[in-house]
Short mmCIF file of C-alpha atoms in Angstrom, two decimals:
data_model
loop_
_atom_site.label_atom_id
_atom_site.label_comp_id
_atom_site.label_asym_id
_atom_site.label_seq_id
_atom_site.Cartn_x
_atom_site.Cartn_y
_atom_site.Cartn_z
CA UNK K 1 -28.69 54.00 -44.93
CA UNK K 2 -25.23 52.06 -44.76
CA UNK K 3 -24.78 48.78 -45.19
CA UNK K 4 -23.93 48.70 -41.20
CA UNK K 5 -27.27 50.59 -40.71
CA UNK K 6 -28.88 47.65 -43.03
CA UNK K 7 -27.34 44.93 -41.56
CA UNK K 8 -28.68 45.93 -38.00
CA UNK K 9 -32.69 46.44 -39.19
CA UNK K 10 -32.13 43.44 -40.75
CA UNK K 11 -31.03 41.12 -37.51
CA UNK K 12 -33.80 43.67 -35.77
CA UNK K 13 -35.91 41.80 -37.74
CA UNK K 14 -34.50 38.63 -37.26
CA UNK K 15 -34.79 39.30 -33.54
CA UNK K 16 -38.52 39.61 -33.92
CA UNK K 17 -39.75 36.91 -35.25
CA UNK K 18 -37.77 34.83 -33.21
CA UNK K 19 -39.36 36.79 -30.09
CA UNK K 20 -42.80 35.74 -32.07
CA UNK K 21 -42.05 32.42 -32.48
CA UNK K 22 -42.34 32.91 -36.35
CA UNK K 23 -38.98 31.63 -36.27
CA UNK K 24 -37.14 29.39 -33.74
CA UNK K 25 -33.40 29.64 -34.44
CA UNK K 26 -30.35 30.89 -32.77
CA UNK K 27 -30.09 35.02 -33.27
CA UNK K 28 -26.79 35.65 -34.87
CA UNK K 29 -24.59 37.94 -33.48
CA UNK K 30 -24.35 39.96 -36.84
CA UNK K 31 -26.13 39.72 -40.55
CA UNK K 32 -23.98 40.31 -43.52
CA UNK K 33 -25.48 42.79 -46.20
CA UNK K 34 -23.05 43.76 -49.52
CA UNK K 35 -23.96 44.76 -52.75
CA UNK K 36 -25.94 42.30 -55.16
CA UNK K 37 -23.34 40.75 -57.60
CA UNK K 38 -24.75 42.18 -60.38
CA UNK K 39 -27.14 44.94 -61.50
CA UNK K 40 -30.33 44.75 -61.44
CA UNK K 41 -30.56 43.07 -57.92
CA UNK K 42 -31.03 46.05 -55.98
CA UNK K 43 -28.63 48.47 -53.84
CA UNK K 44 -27.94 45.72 -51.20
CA UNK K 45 -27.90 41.62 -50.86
CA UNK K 46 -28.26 39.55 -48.20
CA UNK K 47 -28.17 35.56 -47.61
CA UNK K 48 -29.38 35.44 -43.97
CA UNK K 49 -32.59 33.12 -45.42
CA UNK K 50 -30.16 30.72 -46.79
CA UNK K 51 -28.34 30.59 -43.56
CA UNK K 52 -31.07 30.53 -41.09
CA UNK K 53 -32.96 27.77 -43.01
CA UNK K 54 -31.30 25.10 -41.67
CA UNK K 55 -31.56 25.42 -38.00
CA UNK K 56 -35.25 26.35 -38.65
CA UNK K 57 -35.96 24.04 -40.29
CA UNK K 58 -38.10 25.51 -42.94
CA UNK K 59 -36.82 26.45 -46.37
CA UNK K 60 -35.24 29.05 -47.36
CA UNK K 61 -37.63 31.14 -49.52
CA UNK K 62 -40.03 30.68 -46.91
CA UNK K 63 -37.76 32.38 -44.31
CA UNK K 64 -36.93 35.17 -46.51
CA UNK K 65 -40.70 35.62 -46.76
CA UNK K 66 -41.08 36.34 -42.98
CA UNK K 67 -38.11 38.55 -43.10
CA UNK K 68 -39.19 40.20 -46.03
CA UNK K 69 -42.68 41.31 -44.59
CA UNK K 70 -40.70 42.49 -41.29
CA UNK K 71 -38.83 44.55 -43.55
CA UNK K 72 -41.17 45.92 -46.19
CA UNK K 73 -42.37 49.71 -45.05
CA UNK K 74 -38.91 50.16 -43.08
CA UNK K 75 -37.88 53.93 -43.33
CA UNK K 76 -35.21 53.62 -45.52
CA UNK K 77 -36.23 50.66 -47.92
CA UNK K 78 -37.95 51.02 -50.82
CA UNK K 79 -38.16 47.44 -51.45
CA UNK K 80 -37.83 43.77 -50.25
CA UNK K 81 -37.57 41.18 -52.60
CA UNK K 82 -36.76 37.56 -52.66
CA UNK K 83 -34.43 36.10 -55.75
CA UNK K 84 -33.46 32.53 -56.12
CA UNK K 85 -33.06 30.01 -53.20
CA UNK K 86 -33.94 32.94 -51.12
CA UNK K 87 -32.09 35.86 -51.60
CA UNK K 88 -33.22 39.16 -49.72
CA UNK K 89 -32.52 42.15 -51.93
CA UNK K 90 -32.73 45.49 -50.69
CA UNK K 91 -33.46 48.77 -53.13
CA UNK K 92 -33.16 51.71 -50.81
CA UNK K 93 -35.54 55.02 -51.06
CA UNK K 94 -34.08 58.07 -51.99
CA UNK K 95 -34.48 59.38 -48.73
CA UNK K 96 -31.45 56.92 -47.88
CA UNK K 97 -29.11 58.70 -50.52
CA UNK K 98 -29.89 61.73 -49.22
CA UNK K 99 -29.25 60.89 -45.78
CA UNK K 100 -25.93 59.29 -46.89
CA UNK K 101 -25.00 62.61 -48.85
CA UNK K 102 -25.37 64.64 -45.64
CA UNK K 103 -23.73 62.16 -43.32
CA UNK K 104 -20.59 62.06 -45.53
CA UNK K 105 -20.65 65.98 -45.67
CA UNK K 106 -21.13 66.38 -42.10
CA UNK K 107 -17.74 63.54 -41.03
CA UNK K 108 -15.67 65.55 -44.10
CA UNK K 109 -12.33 63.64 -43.49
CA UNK K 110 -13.07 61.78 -40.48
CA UNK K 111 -15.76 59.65 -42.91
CA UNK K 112 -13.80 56.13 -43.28
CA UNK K 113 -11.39 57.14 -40.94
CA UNK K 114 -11.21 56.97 -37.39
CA UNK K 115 -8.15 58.09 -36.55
CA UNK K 116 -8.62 61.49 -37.88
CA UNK K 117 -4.81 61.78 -38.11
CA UNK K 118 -3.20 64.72 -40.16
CA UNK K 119 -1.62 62.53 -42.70
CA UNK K 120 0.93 64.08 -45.26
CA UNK K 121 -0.82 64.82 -48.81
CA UNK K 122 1.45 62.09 -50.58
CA UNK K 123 3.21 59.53 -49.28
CA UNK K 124 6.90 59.75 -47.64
CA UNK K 125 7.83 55.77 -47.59
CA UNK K 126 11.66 55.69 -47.50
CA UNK K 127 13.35 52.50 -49.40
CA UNK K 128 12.61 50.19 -46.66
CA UNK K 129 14.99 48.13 -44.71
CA UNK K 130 17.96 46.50 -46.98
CA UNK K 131 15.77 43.54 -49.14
CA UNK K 132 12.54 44.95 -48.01
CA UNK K 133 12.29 46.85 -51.82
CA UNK K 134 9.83 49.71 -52.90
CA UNK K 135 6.71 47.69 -53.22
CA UNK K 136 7.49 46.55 -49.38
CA UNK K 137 8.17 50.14 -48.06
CA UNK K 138 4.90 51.70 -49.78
CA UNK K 139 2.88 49.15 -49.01
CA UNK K 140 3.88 48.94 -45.07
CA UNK K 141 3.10 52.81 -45.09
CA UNK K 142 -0.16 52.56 -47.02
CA UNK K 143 -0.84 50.07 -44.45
CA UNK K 144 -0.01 52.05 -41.64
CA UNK K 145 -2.35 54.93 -42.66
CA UNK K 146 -5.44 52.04 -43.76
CA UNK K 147 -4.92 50.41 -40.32
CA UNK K 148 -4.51 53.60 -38.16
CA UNK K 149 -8.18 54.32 -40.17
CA UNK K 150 -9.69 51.54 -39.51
CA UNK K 151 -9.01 51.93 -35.71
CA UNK K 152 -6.64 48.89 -35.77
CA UNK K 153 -3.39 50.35 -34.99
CA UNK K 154 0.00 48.06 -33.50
CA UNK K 155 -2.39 45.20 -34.91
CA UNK K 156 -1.85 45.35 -38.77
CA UNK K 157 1.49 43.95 -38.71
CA UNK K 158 3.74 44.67 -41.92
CA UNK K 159 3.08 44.27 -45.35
CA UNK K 160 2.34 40.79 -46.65
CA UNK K 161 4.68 38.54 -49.00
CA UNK K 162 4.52 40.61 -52.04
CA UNK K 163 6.40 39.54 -55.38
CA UNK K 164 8.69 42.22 -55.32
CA UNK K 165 9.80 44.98 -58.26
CA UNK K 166 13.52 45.06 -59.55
CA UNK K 167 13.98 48.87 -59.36
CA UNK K 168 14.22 50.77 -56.12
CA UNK K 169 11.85 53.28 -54.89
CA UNK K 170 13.93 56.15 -55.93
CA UNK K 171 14.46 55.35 -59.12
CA UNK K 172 10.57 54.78 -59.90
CA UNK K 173 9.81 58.19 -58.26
CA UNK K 174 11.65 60.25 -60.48
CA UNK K 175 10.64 58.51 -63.59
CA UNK K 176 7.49 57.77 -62.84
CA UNK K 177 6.16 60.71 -60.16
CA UNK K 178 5.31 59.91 -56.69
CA UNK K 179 1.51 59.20 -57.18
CA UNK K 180 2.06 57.09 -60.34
CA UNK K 181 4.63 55.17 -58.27
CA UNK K 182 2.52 54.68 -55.15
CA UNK K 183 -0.38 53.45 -57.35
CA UNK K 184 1.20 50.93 -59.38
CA UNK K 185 2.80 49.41 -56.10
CA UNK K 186 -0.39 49.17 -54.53
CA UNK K 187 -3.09 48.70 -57.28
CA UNK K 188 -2.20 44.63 -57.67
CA UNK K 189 -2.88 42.12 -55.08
CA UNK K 190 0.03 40.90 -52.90
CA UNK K 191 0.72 37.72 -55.11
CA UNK K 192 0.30 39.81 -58.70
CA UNK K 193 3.23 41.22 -59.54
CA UNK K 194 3.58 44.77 -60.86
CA UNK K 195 3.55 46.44 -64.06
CA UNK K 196 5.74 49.22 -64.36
CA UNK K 197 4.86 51.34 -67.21
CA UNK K 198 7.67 53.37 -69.12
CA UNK K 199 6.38 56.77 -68.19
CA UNK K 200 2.71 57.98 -66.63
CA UNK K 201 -0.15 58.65 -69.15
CA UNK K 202 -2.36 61.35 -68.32
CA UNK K 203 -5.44 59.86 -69.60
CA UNK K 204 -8.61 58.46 -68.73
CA UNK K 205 -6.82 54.60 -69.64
CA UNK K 206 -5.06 55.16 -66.73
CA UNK K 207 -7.08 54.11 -63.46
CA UNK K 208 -5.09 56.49 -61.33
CA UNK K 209 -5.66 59.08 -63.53
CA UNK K 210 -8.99 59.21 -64.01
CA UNK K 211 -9.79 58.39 -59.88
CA UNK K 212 -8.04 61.79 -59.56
CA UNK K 213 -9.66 63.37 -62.59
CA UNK K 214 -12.89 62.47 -60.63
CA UNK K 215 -12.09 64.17 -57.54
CA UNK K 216 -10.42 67.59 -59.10
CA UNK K 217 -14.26 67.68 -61.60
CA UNK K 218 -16.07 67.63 -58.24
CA UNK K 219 -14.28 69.96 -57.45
CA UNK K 220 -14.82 72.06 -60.31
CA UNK K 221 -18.42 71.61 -60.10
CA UNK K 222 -18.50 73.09 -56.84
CA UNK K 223 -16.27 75.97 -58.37
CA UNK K 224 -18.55 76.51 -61.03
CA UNK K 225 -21.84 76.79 -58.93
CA UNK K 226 -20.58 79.13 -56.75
CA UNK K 227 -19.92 81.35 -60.14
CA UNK K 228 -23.57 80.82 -60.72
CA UNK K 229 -24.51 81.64 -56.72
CA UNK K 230 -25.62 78.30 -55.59
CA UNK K 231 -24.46 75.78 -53.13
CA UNK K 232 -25.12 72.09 -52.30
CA UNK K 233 -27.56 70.96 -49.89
CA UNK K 234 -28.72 67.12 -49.79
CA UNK K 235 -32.14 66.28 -51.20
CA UNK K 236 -33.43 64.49 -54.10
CA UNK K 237 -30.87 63.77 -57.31
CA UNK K 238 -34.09 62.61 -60.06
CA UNK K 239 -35.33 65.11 -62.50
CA UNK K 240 -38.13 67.00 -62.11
CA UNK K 241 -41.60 65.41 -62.70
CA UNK K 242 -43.73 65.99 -65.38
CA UNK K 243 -46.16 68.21 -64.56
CA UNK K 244 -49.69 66.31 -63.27
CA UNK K 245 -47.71 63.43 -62.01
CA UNK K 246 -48.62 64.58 -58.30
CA UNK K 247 -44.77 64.18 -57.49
CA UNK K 248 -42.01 66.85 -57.27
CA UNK K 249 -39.36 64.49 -58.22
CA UNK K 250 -39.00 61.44 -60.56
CA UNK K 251 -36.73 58.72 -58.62
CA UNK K 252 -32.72 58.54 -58.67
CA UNK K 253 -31.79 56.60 -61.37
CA UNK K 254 -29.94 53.64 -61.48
CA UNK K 255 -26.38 55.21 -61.64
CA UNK K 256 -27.10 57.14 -58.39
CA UNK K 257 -27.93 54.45 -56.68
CA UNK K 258 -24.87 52.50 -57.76
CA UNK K 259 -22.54 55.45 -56.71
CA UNK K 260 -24.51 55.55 -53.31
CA UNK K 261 -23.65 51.77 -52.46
CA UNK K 262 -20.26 52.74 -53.25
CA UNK K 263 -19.67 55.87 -50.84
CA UNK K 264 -22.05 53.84 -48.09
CA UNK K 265 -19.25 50.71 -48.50
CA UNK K 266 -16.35 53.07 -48.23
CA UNK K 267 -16.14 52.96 -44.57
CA UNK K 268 -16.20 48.79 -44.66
CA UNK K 269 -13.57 48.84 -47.44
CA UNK K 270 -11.43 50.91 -45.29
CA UNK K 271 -12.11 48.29 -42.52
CA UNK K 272 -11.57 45.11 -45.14
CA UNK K 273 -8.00 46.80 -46.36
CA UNK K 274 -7.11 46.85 -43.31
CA UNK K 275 -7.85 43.54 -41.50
CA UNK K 276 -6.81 41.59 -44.72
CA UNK K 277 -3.76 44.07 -44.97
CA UNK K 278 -4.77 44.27 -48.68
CA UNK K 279 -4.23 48.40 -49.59
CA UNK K 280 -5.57 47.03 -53.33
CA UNK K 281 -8.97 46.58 -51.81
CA UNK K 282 -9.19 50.35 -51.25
CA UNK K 283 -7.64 51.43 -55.15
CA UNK K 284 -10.16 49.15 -56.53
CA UNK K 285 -12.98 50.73 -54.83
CA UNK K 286 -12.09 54.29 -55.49
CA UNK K 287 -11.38 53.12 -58.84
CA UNK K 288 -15.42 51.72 -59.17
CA UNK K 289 -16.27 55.09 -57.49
CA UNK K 290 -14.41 56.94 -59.91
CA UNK K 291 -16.46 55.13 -62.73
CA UNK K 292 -19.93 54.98 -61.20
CA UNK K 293 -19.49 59.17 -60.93
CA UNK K 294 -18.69 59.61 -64.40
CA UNK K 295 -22.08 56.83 -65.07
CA UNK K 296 -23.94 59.25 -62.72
CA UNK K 297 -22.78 62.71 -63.90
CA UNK K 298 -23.73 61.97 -67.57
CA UNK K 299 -27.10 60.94 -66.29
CA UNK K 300 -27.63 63.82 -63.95
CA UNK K 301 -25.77 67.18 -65.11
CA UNK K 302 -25.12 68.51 -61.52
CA UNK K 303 -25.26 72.49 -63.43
CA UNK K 304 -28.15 74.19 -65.33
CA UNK K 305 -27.80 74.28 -68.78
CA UNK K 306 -27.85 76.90 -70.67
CA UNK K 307 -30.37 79.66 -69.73
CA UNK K 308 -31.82 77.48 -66.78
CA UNK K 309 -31.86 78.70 -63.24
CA UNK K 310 -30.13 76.66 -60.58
CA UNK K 311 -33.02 74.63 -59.27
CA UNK K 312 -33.22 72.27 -55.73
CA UNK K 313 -32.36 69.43 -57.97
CA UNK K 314 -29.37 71.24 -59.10
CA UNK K 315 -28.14 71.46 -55.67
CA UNK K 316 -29.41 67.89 -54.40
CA UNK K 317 -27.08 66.71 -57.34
CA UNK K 318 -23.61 69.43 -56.36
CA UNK K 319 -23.94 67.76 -52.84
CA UNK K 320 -24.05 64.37 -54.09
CA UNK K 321 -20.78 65.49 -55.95
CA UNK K 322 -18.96 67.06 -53.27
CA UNK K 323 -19.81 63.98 -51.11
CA UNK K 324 -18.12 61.66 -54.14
CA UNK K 325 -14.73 64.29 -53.89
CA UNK K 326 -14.93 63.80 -50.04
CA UNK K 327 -14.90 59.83 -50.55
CA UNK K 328 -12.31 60.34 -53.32
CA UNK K 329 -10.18 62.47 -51.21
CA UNK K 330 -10.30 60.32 -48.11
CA UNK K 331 -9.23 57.16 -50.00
CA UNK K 332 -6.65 58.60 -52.00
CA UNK K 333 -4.65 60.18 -48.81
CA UNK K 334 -4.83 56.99 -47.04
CA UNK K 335 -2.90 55.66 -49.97
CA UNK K 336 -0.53 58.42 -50.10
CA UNK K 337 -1.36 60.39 -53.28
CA UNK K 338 -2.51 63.51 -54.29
CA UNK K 339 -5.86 64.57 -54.54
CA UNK K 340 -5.60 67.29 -56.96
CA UNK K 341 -8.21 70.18 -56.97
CA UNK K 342 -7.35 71.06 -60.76
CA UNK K 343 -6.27 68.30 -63.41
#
């Protein structure tokens, strides 16, 4: 489930119990769902209580508690639960990760982008108009490829007032390489200026580095299980239960569920980039993807070990991957750099 699938069951709901007169408020025209700010909270937050309270006239944990009985049993949730003032937090099943997994598989390229446009690999920005500078020029391409994504083409405009960098784009390119370039140009928000490092470190300190480290070991993994005769398919990511539990599979952990939110946002951080014409939207999130698939992989070896067979768990958790490399991939060509295959 996305957060756009979310988002509708929960104004579905909404819509109800205003039909039922459990609720008599305006219907708003769309409910905003986004990941809990910090763990612990669920895959998924919402403060539609809080804002419906008011014209209901009731208080707010006591709207979240109709809401919340709407929504408990909903294919797809796991869990309702009310924090605070009145806080709905959502913890998906693991049916919703692996309906994610497949949906991501199935769109390849075209997941987060619309335009399905046959961008180059890397980036080709030129040095810009006279005064425009290298930031300018990478950023107004970057742009170009986010809003063209997003579906918002002639409507991003240029790039915004950036604090500019003294050296021209040329001159970064061939001491830095093209993706190290692009990346410090469009890692820092429009108003932070840039940090140019002396030369590029190869090394998991370095953000860009280890985003494309990410997508060449998903790669790899895929590699490697075809050497062992196996294959991907979408299903559940936990590990095996113990026997006499009555269940096949124990549930995701944590860390998968935390890498799902972040491939499920990918589309709306494609769609935020672009609307706030802020590229460093998208590096921070592939950056947090990048990080939340190392979390997951250490929890969830995606190969057998050793003497084991390749099991359905095995290749629940090799789709999972490739569905990480797809999100990695995507994001990284609309910024213009490489996603390598070996690193």
């Amino acid at each position: 489930m996305t957060p756009a699938e979310l988002s509708r069951t929960v104004l579905r709901s909404v819509r109800g119990a205003v039909e039922e007169r459990e609720l008599s408020v305006p219907v708003p025209a769309r409910i905003v769902v986004q990941p809990p700010p910090r763990p612990g909270c669920g895959d998924y937050a919402s403060n539609v209580a809080l804002q419906l309270a008011k014209p209901a006239g009731r208080p707010a944990r006591e709207v979240a508690e109709i809401l919340r009985k709407r929504l408990a049993g909903t294919a797809g949730i796991d869990r309702v639960e009310i924090a605070g003032p009145g806080f709905l937090n959502f913890t998906l099943g693991d049916g919703a990760l692996v309906a994610l997994v497949r949906d991501v598989l199935a769109q390849g390229a075209a997941y987060g982008d619309r335009s399905a446009a046959d961008w180059p690999a890397t980036g080709r920005a030129s040095a810009g108009r006279p005064g425009t500078g290298a930031r300018a020029a990478v950023v107004g391409e970057a742009l170009e490829r986010i809003g063209a994504a997003a579906g918002r083409t002639g409507r991003a405009g240029g790039p915004p007032a950036l604090v500019p960098v003294p050296d021209d784009l040329a001159t970064l390119t061939a001491r830095l390489g093209t993706d190290e370039t692009r990346w410090i140009l469009l890692r820092p928000a429009a108003h932070d200026p840039v940090r140019v490092p002396e030369r590029p470190v190869q090394r998991e300190g370095n953000p860009r580095f280890r985003v494309q480290y990410a997508h060449a070991r998903t790669r790899a993994l895929v590699r490697n299980a075809g050497d062992l005769g196996f294959t991907g398919e979408p299903g559940d990511v936990g590990a095996p239960a113990a026997a006499g539990s009555g269940a096949e599979f124990r549930p995701a952990p944590a860390s998968a569920h935390a890498l799902h939110t972040l491939l499920a946002t990918h589309p709306s951080v494609v769609e935020a980039a672009a609307r706030l014409r802020a590229p460093d939207r998208l590096v921070r999130h592939l950056e947090a993807t990048a990080d939340a698939f190392f979390r997951w992989h250490d929890d969830c070896p995606p190969l057998p070990v050793g003497e084991q067979k390749p099991l359905a768990v095995h290749r629940a958790r090799l789709a999972l991957a490739e569905a990480t490399g797809t999100v990695l991939a995507n994001g990284l060509r609309l910024l213009g750099i490489s996603a390598p295959e070996h690193l």
